[in-house]
Coordinates of C-alpha atoms in Angstrom, one line a residue:
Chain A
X1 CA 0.0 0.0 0.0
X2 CA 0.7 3.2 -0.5
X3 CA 1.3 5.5 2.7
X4 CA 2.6 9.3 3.0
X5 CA 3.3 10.1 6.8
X6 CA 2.7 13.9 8.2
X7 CA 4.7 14.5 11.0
X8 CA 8.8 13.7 11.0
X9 CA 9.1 13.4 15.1
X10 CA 8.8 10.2 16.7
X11 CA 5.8 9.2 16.4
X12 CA 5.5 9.2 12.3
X13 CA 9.3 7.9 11.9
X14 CA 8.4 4.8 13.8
X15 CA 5.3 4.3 11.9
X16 CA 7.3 4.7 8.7
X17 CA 10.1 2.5 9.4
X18 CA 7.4 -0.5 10.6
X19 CA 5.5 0.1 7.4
X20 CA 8.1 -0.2 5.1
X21 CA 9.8 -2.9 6.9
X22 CA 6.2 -5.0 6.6
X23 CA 6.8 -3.8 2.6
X24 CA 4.6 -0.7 2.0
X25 CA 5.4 1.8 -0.2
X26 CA 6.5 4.9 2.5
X27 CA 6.7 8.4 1.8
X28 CA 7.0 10.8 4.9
X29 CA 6.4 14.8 4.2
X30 CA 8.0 17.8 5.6
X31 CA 7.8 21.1 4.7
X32 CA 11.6 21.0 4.5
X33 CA 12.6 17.7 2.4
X34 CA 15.9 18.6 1.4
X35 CA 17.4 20.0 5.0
X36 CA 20.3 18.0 5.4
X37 CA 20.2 18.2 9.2
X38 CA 16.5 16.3 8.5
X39 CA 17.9 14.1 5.9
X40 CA 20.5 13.0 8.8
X41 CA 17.9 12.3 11.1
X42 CA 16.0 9.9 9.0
X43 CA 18.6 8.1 7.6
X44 CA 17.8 5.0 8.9
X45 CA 14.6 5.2 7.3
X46 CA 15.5 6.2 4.1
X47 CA 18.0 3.4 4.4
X48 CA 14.7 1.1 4.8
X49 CA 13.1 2.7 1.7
X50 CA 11.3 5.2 3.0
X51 CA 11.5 8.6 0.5
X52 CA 11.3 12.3 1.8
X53 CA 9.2 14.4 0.1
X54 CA 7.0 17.4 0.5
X55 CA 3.8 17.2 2.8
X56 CA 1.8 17.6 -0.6
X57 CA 4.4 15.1 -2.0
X58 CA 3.7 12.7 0.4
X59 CA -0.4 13.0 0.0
X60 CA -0.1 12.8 -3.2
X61 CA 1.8 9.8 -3.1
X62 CA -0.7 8.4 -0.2
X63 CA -3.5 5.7 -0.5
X64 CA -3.4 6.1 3.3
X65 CA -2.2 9.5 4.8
X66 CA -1.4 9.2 8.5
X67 CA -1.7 12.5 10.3
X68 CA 1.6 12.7 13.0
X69 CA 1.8 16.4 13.3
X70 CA 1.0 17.9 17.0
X71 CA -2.6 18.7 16.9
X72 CA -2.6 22.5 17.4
X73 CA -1.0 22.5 13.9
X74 CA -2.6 19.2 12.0
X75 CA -5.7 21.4 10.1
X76 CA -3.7 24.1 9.0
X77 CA -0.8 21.9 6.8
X78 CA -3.7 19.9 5.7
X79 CA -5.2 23.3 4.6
X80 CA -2.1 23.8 2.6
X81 CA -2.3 20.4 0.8
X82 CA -6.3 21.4 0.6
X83 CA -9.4 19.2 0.1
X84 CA -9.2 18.6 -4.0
X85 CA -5.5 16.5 -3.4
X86 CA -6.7 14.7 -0.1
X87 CA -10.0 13.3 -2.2
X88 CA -10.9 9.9 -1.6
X89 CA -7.9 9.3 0.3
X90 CA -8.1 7.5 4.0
X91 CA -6.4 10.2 6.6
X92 CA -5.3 7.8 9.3
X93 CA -5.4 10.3 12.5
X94 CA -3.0 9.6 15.3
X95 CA -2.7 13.4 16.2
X96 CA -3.3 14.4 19.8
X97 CA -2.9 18.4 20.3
X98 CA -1.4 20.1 23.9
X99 CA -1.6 23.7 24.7
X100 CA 1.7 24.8 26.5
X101 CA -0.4 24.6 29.9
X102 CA -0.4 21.1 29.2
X103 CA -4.1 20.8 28.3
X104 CA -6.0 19.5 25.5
X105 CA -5.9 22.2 22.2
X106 CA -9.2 20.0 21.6
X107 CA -11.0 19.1 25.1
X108 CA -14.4 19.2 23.8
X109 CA -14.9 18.8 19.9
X110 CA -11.6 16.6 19.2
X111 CA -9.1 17.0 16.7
X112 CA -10.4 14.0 15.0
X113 CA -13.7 15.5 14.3
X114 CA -12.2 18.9 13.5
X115 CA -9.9 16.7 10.2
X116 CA -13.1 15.0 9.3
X117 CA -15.5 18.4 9.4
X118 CA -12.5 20.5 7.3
X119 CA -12.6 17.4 4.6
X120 CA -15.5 15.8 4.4
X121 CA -14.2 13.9 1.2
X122 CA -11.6 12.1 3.0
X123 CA -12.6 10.0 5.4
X124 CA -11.3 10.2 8.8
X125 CA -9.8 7.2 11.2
X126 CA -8.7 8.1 14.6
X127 CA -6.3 5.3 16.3
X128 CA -3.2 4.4 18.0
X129 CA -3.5 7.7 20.1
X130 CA -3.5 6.0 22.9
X131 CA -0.1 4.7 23.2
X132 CA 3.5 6.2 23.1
X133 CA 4.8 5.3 19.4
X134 CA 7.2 2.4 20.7
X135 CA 4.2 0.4 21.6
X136 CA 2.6 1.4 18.7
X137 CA 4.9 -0.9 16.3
X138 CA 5.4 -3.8 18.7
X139 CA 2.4 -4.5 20.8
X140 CA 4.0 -7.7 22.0
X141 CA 6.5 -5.8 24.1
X142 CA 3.7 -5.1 26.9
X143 CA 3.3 -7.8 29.2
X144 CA -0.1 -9.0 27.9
X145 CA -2.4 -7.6 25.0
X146 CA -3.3 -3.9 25.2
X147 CA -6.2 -2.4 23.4
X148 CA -6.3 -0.4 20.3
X149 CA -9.1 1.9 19.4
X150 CA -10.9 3.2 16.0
X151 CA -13.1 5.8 15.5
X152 CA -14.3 6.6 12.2
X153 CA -17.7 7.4 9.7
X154 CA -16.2 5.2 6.9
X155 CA -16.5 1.5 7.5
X156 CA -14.1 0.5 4.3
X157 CA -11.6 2.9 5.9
X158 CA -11.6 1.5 9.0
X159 CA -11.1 -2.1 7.4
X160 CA -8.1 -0.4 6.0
X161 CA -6.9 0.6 9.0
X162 CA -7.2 -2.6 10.6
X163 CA -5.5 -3.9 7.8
X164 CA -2.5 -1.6 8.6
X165 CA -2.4 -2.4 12.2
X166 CA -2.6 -5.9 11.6
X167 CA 1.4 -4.8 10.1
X168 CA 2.3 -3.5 13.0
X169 CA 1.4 -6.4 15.2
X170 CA -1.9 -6.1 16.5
X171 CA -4.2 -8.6 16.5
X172 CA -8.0 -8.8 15.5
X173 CA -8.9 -9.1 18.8
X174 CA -6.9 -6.1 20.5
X175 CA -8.9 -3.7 18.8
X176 CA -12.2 -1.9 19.5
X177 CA -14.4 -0.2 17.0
X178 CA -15.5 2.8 19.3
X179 CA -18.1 3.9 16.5
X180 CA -18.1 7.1 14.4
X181 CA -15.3 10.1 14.4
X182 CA -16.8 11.7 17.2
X183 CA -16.1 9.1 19.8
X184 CA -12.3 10.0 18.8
X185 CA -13.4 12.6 21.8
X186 CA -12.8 9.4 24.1
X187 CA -9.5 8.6 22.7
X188 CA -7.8 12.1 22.5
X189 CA -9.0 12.9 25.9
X190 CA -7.2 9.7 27.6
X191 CA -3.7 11.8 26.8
X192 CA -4.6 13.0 30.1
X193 CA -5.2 10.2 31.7
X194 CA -1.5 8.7 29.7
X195 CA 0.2 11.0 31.2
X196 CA -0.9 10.5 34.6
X197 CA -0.1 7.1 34.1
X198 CA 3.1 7.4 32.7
X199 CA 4.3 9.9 35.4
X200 CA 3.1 7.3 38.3
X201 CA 4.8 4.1 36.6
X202 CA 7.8 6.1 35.0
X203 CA 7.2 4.8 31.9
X204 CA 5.4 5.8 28.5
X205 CA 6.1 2.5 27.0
X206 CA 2.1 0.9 28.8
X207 CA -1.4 -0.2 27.2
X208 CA -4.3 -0.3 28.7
X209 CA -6.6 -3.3 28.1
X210 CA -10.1 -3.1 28.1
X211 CA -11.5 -6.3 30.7
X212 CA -14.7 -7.1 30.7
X213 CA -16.8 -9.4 32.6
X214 CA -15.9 -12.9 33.4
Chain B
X1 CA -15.4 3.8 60.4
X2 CA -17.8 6.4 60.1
X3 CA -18.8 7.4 56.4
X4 CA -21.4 9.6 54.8
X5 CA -22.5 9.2 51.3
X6 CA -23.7 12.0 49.1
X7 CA -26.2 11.2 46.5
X8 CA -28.9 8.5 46.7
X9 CA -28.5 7.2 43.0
X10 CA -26.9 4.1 41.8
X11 CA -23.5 4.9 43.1
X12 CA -24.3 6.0 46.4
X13 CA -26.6 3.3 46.8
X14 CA -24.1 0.8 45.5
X15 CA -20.9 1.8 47.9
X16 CA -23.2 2.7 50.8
X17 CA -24.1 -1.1 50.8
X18 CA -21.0 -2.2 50.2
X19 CA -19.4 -0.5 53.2
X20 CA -21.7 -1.4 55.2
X21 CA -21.3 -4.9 54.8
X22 CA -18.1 -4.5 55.4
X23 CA -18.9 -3.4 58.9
X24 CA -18.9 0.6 58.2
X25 CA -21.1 3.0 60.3
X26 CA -22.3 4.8 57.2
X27 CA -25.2 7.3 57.3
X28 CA -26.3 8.4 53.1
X29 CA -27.3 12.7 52.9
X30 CA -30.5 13.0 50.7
X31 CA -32.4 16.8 50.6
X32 CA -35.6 14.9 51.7
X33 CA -34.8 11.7 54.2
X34 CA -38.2 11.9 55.3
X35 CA -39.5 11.5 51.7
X36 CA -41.8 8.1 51.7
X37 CA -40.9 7.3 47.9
X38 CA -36.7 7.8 48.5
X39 CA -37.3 5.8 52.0
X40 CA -38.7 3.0 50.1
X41 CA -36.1 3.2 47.8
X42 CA -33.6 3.0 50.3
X43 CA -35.0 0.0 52.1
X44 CA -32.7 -2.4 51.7
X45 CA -29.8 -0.3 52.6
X46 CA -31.7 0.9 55.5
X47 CA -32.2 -2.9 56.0
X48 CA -28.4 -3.3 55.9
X49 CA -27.8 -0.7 59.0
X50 CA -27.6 3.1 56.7
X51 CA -28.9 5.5 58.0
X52 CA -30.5 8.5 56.3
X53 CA -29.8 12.0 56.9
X54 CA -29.6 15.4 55.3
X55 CA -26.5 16.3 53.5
X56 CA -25.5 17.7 56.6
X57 CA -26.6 15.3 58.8
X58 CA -24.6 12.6 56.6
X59 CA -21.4 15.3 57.0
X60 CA -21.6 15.7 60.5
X61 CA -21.5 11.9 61.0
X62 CA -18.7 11.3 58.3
X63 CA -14.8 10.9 59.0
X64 CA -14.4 10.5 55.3
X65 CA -17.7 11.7 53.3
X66 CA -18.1 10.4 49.8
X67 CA -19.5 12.7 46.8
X68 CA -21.6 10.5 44.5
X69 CA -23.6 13.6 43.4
X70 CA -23.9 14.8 39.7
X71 CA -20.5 16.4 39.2
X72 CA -22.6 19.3 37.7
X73 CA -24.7 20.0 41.5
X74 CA -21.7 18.9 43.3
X75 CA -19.8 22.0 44.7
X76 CA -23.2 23.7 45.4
X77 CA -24.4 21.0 47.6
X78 CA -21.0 20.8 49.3
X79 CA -21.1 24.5 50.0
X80 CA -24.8 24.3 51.6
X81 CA -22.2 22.2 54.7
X82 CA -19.9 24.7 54.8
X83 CA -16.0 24.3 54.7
X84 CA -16.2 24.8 58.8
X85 CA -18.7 21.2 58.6
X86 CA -16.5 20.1 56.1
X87 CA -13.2 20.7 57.6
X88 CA -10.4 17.8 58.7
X89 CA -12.8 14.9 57.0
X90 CA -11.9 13.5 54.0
X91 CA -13.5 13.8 50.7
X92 CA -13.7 11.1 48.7
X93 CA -15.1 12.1 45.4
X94 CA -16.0 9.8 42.5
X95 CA -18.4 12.5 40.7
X96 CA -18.2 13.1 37.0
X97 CA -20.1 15.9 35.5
X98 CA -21.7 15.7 32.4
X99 CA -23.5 18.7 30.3
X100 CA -27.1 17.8 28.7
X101 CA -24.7 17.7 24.8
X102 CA -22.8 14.8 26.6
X103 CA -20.0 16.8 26.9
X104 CA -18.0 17.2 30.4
X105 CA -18.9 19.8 32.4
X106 CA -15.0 20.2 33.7
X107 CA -13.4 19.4 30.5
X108 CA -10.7 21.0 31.8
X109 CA -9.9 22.1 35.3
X110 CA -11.9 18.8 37.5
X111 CA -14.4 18.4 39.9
X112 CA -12.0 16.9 41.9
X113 CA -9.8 20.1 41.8
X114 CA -12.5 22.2 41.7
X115 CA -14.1 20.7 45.1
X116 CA -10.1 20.7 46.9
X117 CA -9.9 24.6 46.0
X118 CA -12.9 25.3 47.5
X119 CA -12.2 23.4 50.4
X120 CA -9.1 23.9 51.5
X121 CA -9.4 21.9 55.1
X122 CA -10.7 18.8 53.9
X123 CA -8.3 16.7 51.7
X124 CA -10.0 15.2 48.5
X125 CA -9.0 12.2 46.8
X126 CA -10.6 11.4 43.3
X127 CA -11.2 7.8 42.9
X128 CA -13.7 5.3 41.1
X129 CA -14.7 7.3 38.7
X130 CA -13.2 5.4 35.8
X131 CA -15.7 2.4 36.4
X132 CA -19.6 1.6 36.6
X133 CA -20.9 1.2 40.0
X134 CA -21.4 -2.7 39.9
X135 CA -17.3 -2.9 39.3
X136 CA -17.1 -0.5 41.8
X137 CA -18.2 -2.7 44.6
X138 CA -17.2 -6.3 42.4
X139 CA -13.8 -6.1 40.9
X140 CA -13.6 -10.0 41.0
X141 CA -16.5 -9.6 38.2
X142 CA -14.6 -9.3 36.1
X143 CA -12.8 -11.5 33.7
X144 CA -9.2 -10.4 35.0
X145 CA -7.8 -8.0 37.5
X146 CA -8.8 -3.8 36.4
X147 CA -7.1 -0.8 37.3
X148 CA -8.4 1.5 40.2
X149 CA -6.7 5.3 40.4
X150 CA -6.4 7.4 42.9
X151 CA -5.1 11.3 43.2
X152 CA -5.1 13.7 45.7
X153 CA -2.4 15.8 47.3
X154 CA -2.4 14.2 51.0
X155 CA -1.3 11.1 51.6
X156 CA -3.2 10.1 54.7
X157 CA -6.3 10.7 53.0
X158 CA -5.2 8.7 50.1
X159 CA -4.2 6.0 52.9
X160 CA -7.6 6.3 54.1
X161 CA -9.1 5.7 50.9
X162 CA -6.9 2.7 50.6
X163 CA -8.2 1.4 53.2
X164 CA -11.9 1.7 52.1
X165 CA -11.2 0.4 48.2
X166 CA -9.4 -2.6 50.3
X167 CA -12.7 -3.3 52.0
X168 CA -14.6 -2.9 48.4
X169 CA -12.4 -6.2 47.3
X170 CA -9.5 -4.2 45.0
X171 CA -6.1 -5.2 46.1
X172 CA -3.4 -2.8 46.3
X173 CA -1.7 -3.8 43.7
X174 CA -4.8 -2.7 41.1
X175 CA -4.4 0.5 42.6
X176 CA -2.4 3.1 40.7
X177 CA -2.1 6.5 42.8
X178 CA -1.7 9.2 39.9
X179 CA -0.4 11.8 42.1
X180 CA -1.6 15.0 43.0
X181 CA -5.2 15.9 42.8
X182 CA -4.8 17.6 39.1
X183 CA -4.1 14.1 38.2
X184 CA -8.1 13.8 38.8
X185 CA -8.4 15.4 34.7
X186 CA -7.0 12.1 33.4
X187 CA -9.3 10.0 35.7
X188 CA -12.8 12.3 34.8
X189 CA -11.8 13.1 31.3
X190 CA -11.8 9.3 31.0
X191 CA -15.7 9.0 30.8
X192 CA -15.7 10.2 27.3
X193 CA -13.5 6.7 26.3
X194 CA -15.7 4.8 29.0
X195 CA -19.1 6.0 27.0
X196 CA -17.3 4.6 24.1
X197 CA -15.9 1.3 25.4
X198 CA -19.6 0.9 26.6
X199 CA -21.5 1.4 23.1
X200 CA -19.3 -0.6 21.4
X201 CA -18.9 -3.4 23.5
X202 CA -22.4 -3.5 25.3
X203 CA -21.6 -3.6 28.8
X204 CA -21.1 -0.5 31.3
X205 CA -19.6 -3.3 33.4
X206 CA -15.9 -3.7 32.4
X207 CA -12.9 -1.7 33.7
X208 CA -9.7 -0.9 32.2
X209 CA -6.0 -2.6 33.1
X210 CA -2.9 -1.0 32.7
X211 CA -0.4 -3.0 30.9
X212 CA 3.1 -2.2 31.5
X213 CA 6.1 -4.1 29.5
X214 CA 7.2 -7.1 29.6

């Protein structure tokens, strides 16, 4: 598949190196592709295949855009690639955006919904936002499953999406179908409770698994 | 030990019975404890050994007083008791306001916070909230072991409370103390995942485990 990545930090380089290591086709967008200091930072995953490109490069070149920018800043670059290039393309939203008080930029309406209201030809799917990007791409490193949440209108996007976290390791059965793009409220708005989490263990590298009755 | 319960509904009912059971003196605050209907209502907790009382009735008895009150009434009704009634008891809230759009109505600042700055002499710990009122009082219900967190910024009221989710069945090691009682965003802000996890899987009756690596 196909897959542009928004967002050179952390969490997008380790989604592109586990995609292209589980053979997609990865193109990660910055607004500065040629920056050598940048081009130094990735080269381990241009070493794995992954190209540097432009963020309208890497749309373009996207079946599946994943949005990793920090969510105060996510609507406005997509602004820039616009609605006519990010047509009928699956934005896979991992975005969570903090205000320098350390709250939400999105308490109420989340950032999810705010992608899928600015582009309603692109369906939206909100996931993986609820755990720090090293679990992300190995979810057998926890000591017993975790969950992963979706949240999205579009069911054939979603079944993309499942399809792409499959790659990464997660099983069928890890993950939990929340409903439509406005129950990405629920996932966005557990950054607060990560962070309390990962302050109290000392670690960011955690899941949390939904248990239900026995 | 003496408790008093605020708020007659599910919750309230729920732990009141619980703590009882376990041998508590616990008297539950209602605005009318003469009222025939609630009184009927009540009868099997009264059956059990509660008592009911006004809200300040249920105060005056309480060493540590819970909040089980609409997070949206809950300040009000604290401040009809006074911070002089209120002061060297401990609060243990598990409130979680919600606006008539479904939305939080803390989305931000907390209840819990909200309740500790307005009274200053009665140390609050935020706890519970993160689970329905059946798994509140059962944690064994469930298919394996959940997470319970605590915050608050004094220890020997979080002891206290310890103590109390000990006597509810949760061992101390499925309790997670966050930290101070700002932590108590994470814990309310989690309702909006709970409402989620609970439409798509069916059940209000689950809880959530943290999973830390392997």
């Amino acid at each position: 598949m196909r897959i542009g990545i928004l967002g050179t930090g952390n969490v997008g380089q380790a989604l592109a190196s586990a995609w292209a290591r589980a053979g997609h086709d990865v193109v990660i967008g910055s607004r500065r592709p040629d920056d050598q200091e940048l081009r130094t930072k990735l080269r381990e995953l241009t070493a794995e295949g992954v190209r540097i490109d432009s963020p309208a490069g890497a749309a373009a070149h996207a079946e599946v855009l994943v949005n990793a920018t920090p969510g105060t800043a996510s609507v406005a670059l997509l602004r820039t690639i616009g609605a006519p290039a990010l047509a009928g393309k699956v934005i896979l939203d991992v975005g969570v955006g903090f205000l320098e008080d350390g709250t939400l930029s999105h308490p109420v309406v989340s950032l999810g919904e705010e992608i899928q209201e600015a582009f309603p030809g692109t369906p939206v799917v909100k996931t993986l936002c609820t755990i720090d990007r090293k679990v992300m791409v190995a979810p057998d490193s926890l000591e017993g499953p975790g969950t992963v949440f979706l949240s999205g209108d579009d069911a054939a996007a979603k079944k993309t999406v499942r399809g792409l976290l499959a790659d990464l390791g997660w099983s069928d059965d890890a993950l939990l179908d929340l409903g439509g793009i406005a129950t990405a409220r629920g996932q966005e708005n557990f950054a607060l409770l990560f962070m309390g989490i990962a302050t109290a263990t000392g670690t960011y590298e955690f899941g949390i698994r939904v248990v239900l009755p026995g």
